Coordinates of C-alpha atoms and ligand atoms in Angstrom, one line a residue:
X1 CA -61.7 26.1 89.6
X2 CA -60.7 27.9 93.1
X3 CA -58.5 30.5 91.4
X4 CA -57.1 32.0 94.5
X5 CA -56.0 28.5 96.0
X6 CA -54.3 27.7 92.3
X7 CA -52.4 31.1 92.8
X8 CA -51.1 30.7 96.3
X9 CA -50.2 26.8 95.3
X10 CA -48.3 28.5 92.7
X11 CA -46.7 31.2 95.0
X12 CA -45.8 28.6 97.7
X13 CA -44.4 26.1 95.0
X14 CA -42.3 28.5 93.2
X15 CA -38.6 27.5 94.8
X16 CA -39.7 23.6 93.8
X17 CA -40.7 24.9 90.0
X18 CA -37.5 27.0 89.5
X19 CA -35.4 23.7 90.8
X20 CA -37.3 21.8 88.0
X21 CA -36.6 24.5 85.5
X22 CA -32.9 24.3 86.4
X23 CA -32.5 20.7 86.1
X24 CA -34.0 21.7 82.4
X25 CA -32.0 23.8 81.6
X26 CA -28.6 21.6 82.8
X27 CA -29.8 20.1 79.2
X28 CA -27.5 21.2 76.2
X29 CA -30.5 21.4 73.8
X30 CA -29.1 23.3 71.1
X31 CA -30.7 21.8 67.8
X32 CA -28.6 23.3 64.9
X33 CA -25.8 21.4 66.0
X34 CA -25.7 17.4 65.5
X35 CA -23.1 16.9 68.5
X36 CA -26.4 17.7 70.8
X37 CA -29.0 15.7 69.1
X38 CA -28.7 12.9 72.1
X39 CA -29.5 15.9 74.1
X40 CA -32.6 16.9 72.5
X41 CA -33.5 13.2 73.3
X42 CA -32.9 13.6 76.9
X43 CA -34.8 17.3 76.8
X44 CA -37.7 15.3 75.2
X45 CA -37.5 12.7 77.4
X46 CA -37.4 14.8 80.7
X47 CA -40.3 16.8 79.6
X48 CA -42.3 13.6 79.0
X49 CA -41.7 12.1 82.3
X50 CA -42.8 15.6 84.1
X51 CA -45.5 15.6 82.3
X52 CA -46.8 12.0 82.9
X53 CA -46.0 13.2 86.5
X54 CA -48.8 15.2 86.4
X55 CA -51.3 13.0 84.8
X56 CA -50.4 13.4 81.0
X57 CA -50.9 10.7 78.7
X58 CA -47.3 12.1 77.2
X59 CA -44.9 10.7 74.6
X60 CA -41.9 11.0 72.5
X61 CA -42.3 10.9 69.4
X62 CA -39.6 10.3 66.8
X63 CA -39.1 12.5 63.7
X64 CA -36.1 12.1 61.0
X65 CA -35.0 15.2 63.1
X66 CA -35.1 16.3 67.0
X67 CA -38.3 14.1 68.5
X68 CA -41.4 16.1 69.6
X69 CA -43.6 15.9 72.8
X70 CA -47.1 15.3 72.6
X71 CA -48.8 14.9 75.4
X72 CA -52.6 15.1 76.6
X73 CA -54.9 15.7 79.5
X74 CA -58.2 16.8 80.8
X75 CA -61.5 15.8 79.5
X76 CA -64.4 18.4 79.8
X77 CA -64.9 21.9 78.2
X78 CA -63.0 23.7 75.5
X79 CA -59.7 22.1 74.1
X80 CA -56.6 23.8 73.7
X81 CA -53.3 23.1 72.8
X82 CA -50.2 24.5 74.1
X83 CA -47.0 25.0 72.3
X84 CA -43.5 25.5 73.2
X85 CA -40.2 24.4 72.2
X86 CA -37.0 22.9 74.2
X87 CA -34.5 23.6 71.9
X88 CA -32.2 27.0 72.8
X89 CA -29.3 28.3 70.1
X90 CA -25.8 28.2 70.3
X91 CA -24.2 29.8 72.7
X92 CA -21.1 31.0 71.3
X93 CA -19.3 33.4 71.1
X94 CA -18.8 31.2 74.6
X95 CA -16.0 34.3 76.0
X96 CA -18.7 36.5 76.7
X97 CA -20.5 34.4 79.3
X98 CA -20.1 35.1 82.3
X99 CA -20.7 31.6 83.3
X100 CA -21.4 28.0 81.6
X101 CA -24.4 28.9 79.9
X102 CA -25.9 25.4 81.2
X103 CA -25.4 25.4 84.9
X104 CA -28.3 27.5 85.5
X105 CA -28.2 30.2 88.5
X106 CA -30.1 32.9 89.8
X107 CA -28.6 36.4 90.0
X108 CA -29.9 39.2 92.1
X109 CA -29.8 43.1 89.9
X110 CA -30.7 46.0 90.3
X111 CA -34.2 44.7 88.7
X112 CA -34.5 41.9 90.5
X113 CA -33.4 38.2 90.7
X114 CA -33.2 36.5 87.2
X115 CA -32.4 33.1 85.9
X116 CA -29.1 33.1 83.9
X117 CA -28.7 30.5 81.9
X118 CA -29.4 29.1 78.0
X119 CA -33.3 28.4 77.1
X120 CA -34.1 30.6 80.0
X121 CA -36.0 32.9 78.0
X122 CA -36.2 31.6 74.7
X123 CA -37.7 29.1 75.4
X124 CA -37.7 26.5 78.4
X125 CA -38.6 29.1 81.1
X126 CA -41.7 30.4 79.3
X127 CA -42.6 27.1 78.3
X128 CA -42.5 25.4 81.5
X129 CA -44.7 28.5 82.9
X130 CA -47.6 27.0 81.6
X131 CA -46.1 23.3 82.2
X132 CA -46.4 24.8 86.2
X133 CA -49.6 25.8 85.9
X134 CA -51.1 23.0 85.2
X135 CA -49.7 20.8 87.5
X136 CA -50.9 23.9 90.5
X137 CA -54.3 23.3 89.2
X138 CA -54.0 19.6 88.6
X139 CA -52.6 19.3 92.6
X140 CA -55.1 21.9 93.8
X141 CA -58.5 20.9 92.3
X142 CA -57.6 17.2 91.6
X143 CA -58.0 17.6 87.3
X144 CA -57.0 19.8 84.2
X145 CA -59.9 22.8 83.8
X146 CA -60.1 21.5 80.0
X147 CA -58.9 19.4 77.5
X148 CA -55.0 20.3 77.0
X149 CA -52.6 18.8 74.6
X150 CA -49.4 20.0 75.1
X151 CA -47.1 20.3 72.1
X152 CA -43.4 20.5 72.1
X153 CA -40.9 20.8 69.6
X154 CA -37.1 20.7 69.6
X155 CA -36.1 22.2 66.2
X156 CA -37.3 25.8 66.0
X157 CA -34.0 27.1 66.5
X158 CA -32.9 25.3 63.2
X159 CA -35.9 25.8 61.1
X160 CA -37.6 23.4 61.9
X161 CA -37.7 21.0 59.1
X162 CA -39.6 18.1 60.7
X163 CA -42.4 20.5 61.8
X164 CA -44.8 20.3 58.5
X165 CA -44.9 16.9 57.8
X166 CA -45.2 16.2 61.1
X167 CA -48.5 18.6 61.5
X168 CA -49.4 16.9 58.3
X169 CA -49.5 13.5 60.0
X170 CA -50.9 14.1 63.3
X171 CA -53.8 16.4 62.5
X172 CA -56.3 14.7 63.8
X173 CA -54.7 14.2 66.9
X174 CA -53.1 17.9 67.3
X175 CA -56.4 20.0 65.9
X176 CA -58.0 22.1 69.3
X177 CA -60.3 24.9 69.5
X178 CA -56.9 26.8 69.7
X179 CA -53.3 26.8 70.3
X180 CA -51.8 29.0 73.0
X181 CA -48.2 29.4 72.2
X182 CA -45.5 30.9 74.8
X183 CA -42.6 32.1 72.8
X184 CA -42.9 35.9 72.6
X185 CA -42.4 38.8 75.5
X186 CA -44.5 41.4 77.6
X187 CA -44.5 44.8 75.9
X188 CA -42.2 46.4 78.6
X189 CA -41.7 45.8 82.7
X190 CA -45.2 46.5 83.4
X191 CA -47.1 45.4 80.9
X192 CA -48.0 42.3 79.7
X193 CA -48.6 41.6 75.5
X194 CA -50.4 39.1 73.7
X195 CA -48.9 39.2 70.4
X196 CA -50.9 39.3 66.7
X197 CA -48.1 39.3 64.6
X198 CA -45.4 38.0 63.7
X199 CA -42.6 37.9 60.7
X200 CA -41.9 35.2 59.1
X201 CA -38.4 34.1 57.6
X202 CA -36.3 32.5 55.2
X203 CA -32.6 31.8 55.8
X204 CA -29.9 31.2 53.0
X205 CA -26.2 30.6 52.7
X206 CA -24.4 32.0 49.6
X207 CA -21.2 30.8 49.6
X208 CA -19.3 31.8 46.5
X209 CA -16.1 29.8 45.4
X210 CA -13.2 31.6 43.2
X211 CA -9.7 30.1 42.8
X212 CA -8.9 26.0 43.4
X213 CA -7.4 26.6 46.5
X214 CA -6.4 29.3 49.1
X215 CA -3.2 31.3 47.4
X216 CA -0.7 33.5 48.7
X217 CA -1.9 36.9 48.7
X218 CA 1.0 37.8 47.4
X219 CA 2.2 36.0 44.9
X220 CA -1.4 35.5 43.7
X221 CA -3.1 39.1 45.0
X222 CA -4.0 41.2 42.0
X223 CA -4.5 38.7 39.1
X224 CA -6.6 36.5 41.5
X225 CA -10.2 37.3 42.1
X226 CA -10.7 37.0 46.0
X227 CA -14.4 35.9 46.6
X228 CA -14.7 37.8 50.0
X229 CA -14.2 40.7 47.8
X230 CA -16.8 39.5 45.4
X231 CA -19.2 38.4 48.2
X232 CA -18.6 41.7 50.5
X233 CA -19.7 43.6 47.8
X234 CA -23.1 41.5 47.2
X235 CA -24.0 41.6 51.0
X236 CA -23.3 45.6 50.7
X237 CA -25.6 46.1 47.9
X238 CA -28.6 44.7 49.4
X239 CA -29.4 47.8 50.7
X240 CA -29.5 51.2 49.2
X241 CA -28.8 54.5 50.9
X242 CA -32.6 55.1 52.5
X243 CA -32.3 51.6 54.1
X244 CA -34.5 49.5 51.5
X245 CA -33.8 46.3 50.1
X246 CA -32.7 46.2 46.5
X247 CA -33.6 42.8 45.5
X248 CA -36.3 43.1 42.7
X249 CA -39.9 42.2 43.6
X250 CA -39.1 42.2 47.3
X251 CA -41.6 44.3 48.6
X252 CA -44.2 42.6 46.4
X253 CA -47.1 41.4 49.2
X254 CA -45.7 44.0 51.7
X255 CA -48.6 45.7 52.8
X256 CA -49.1 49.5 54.8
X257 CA -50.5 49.4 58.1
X258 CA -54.0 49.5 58.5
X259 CA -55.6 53.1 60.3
X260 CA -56.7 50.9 63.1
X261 CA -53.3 49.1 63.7
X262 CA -51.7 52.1 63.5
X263 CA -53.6 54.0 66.0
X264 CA -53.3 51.1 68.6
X265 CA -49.4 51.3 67.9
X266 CA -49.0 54.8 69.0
X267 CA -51.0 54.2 71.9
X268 CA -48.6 52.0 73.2
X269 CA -46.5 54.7 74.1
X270 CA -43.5 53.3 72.4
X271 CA -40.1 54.9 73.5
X272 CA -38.2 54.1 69.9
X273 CA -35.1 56.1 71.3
X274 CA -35.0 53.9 74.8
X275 CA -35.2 50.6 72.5
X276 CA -32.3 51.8 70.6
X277 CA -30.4 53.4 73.6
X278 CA -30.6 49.8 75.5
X279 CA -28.1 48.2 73.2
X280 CA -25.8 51.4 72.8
X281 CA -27.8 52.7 69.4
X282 CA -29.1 55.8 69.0
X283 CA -29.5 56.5 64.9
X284 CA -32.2 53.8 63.5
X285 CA -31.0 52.0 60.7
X286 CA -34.1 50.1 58.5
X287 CA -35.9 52.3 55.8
X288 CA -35.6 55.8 56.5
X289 CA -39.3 56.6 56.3
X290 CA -40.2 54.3 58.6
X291 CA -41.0 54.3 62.6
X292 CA -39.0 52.6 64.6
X293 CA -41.8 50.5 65.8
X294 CA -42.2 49.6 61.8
X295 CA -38.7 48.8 61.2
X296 CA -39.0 46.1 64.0
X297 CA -42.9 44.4 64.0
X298 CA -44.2 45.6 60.5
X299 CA -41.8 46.0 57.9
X300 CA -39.4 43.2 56.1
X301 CA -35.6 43.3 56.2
X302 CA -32.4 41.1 55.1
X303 CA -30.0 40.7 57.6
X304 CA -26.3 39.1 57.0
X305 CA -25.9 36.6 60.4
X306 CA -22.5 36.0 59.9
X307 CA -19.9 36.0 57.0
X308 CA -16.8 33.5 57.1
X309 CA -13.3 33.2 54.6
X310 CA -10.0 33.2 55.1
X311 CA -8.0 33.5 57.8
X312 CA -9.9 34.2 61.0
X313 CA -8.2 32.7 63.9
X314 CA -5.6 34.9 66.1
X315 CA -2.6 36.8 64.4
X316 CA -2.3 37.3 60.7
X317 CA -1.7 35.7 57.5
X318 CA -1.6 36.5 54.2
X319 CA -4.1 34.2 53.0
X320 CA -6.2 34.7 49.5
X321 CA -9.1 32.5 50.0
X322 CA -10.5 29.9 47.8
X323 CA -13.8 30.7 49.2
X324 CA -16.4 33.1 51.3
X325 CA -19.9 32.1 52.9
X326 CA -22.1 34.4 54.0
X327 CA -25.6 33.4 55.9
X328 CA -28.6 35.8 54.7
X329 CA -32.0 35.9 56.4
X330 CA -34.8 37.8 55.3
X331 CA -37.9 38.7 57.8
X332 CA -40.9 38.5 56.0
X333 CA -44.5 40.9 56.2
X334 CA -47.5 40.5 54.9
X335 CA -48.4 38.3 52.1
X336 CA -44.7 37.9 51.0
X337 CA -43.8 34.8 49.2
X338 CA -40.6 32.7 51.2
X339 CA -40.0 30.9 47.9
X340 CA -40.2 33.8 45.8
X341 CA -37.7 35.4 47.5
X342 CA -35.6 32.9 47.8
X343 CA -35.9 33.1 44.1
X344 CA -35.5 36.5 43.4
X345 CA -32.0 36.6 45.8
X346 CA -30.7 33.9 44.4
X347 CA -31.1 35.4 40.3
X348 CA -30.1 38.6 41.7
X349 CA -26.8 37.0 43.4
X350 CA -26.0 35.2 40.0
X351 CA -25.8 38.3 38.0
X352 CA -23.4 39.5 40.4
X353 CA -21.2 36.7 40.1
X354 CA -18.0 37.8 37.9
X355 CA -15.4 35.5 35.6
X356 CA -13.9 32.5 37.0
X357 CA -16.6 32.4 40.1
X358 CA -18.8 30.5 41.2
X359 CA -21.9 30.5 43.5
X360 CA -23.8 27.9 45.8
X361 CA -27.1 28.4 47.9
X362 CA -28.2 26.0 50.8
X363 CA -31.6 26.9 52.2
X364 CA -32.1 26.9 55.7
X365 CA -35.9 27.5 55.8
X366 CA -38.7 29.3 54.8
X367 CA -42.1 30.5 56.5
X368 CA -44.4 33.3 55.7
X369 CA -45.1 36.2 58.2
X370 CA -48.2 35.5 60.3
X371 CA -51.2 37.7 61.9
X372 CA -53.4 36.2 64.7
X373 CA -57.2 36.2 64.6
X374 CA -57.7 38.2 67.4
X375 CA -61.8 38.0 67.2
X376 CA -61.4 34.7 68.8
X377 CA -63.0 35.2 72.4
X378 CA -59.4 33.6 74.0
X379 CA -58.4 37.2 73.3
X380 CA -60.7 38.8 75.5
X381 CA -60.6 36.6 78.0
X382 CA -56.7 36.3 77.8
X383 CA -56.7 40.6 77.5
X384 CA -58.3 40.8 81.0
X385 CA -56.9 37.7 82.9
X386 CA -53.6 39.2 82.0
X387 CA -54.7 42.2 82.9
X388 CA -55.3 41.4 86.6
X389 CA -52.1 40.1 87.1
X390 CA -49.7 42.4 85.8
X391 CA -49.4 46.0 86.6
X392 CA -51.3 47.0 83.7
X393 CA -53.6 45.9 81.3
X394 CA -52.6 43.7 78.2
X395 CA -51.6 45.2 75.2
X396 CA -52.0 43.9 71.8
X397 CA -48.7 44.4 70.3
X398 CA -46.9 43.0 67.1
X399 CA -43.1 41.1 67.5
X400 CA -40.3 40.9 64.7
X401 CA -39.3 37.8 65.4
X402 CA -40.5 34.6 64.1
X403 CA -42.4 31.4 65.0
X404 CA -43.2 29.1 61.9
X405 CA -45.6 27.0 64.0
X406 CA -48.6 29.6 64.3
X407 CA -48.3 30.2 60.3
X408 CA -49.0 26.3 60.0
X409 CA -51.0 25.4 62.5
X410 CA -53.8 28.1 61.3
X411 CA -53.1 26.1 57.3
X412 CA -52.1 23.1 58.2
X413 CA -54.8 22.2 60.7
X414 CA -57.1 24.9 60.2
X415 CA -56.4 26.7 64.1
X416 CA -55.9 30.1 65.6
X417 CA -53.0 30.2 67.9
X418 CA -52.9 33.3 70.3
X419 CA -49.4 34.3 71.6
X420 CA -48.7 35.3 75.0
X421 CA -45.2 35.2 76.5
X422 CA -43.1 36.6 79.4
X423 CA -39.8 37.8 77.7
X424 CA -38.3 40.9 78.3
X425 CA -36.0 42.9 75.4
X426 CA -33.0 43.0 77.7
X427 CA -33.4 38.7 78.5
X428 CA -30.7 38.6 75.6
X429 CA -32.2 35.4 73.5
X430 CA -29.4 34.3 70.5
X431 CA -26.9 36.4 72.9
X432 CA -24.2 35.3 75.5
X433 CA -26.1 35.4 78.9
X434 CA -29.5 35.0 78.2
X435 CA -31.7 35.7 81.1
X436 CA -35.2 35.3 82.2
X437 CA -36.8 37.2 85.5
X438 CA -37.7 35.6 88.2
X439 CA -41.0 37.7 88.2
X440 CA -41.2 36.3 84.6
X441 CA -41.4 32.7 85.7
X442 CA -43.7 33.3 88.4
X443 CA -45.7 36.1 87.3
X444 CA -45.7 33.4 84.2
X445 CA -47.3 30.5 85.9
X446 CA -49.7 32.8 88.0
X447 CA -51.1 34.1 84.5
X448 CA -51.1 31.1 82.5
X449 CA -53.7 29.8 85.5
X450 CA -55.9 33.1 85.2
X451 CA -56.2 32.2 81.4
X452 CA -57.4 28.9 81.6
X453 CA -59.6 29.6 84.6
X454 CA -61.4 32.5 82.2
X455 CA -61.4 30.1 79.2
X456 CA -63.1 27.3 80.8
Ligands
LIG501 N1 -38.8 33.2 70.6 C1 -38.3 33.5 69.3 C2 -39.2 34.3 68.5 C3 -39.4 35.7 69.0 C4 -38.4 36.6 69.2 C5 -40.7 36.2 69.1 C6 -38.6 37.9 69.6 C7 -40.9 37.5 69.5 C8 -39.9 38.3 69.8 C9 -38.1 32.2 68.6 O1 -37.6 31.2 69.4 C10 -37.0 32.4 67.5 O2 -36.0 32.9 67.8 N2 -37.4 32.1 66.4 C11 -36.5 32.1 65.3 C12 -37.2 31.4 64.2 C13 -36.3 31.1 62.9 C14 -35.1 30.3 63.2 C15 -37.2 30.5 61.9 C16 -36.2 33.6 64.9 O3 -37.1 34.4 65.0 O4 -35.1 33.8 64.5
LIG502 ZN1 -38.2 30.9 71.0

């Protein structure tokens, strides 16, 4: 492959790739919410018919939840599979946008022009650098440098429900030599990051139920038990004074970080007090004994996402509710058991429950934390392609966030996935305007090509 011509293809087609990403992201793909499920058809669909555009074999296929994309190409040399997904979150609270979140725009700042919009970042923009980069080679050297299936799914946002069975019955057809997933960030401005581990997650929602209805809080208040009360002080004793969680067994699996781990960490250079300062925080709050840089890649937590009951909307009114919900995740480490702790939260909710209350769980999800194989050669030869694009050289780094996929597709179909992605902190993924740079995008697509040219 003439490297070189696939770069300046790439550098000359960059104002025709960022219209296609726009006309992506015009798509309202959020996937938790049913009113959008047509459009995570149409996202499927569009995806499908660019990717047919460039030679794929590509196709929708049809799941009890959002459809996935499958699509393949290229015939010689190693096989790889690429992995994305077109869903994006909600976007409320929709007053702090400072534009529709789905008419996509590009906005110059002071560091530089970015993409505003929904699924900029997380995850159509980093998943159509790759998308980009093949059709560069594909229009520059007449074919794919490898056997490429491209993978897409449209529920990770949501927990992605359809994902297992769906591995389960496609195996065949999905198993590579390894996936390449683009879903996580660069380690900072300069450098770029392939990623080797990641938390995994489980999601629940306790909602605990008191008196028939909603009373007055007067006539009723005192006598009445109000379950925001009961709930508020469940949510406030899942953590005790140094910052660790209280539910018993929860740290079961967790393990300490390994001399060598640890000694790559603080080369990174990590500036704990910059992360903090760059969303207005300056004291960390996680276990006290704990980096920074553990608090967010290597240690678990349990996060309350959002508590409702009551009266909420504008005003005031003296409501006592019949009712309070509270959503609970849990980022997982190590060998930690999702259904275990599901478990364990759920017993230790129950004995909290008082008199005359009642509790309810809904799940929404559960994967186990995941760490990449990094002896695979992809590494290497990932580690220094990036490396000659980008500033400086690739760092392997660790992410808090989570992306079931790479758990299952290493025990499910028995494949290494290696993570490399474009994100920055500030992009603002799950947040009102959600960004992605410009330099992301295209540094994106120019590095994507450097990797497969050194795989194949
Ligand atoms: N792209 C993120 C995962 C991510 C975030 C990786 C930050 C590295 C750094 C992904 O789309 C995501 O948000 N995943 C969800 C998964 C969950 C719903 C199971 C997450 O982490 O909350
Ligand atoms: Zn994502």
């Amino acid at each position: 492959m003439t490297l070189s011509q696939v770069l300046n293809r790439i550098d000359g087609d960059l104002d025709a790739a960022t219209d296609r990403l726009f006309d992506l992201l015009r798509i309202p793909s959020i996937s938790t919410d049913p009113a959008y499920n047509d459009d995570c058809v149409k996202t499927a669909e569009w995806i499908a018919k660019d990717l047919t555009g460039i030679g794929f074999d590509a196709s929708v296929r049809t799941t009890p939840g959002h459809p996935m994309v499958v699509a393949h190409g290229g015939s010689d040399g190693p096989h790889v599979l690429f992995y994305g997904h077109y869903d994006v979150q909600p976007v409320d609270p929709l007053n702090l946008w400072n534009r529709d979140p789905f008419d996509p725009v590009i906005e110059d700042t002071p560091n530089g022009k970015v993409i505003r919009a929904r699924g900029s970042s997380d995850d159509k923009g980093q998943l159509m650098t790759f998308i980009e980069a093949c059709r560069a080679i594909v229009a520059e050297t007449g074919a794919l440098p490898c056997k490429i299936t491209i993978f897409l799914e449209g529920e990770e946002e949501s927990g992605s429900p359809s994902l297992v069975p769906f591995l389960q019955e496609n195996a065949k057809e999905l198993s590579a030599d390894i996936a390449l997933i683009c879903d996580t960030g660069l380690f900072d401005y300069d450098t770029p990051a392939i990623t080797t581990m990641l938390r995994g997650m489980t999601g629940q929602e306790v909602t605990i139920h008191g008196p028939d209805m909603d009373l007055h809080s007067g006539r009723y208040g005192g006598p009445a038990i109000n379950p925001i009360r009961v709930l508020s002080k469940i949510l406030g004793n899942l953590h005790d004074d140094n910052g660790r969680i209280t539910v018993p067994d929860f740290y079961d699996g967790v393990p300490e970080l390994t001399d060598e781990l640890r000694a790559q960490w603080d080369g990174l250079g990590f500036d704990g007090d910059a992360f903090l300062a760059s969303v207005g925080l300056s004291v960390p709050a996680g276990e006290q004994d704990r980096t920074i840089l553990e608090q967010a890649w290597s240690r678990p937590t349990a996060e309350v996402n959002g508590i409702t009951g009551g009266y909420t909307g504008d005003g005031f009114k003296t409501v006592l509710p019949a009712q309070a919900t509270a959503k609970v995740s849990f980022r997982l480490v190590g060998e930690q058991d999702p259904h275990k702790i599901q478990e364990n939260f759920q017993n230790w909710v129950r004995a909290q429950i008082p008199a005359d209350c009642r509790v309810e769980f809904h799940d929404h999800g559960a994967g186990p934390a995941s760490v990449m194989a990094t002896t695979n050669p992809a590494f290497e030869q990932a580690r220094l392609a990036l490396s000659d694009e980008w500033p400086n050289p690739a760092a392997f780094i660790g992410a808090g966030g989570s992306i079931p996929v790479a758990g299952y597709f290493k025990t499910i179909l028995d494949m290494d996935s290696m993570l490399v992605g474009f994100a920055l902190d500030d992009d603002a993924i799950h947040s009102p305007n959600e960004k992605y740079d410009l330099r992301s995008f295209h540094k994106g697509i120019r590095s994507w090509a450097r990797i497969l040219d050194a795989m194949t």
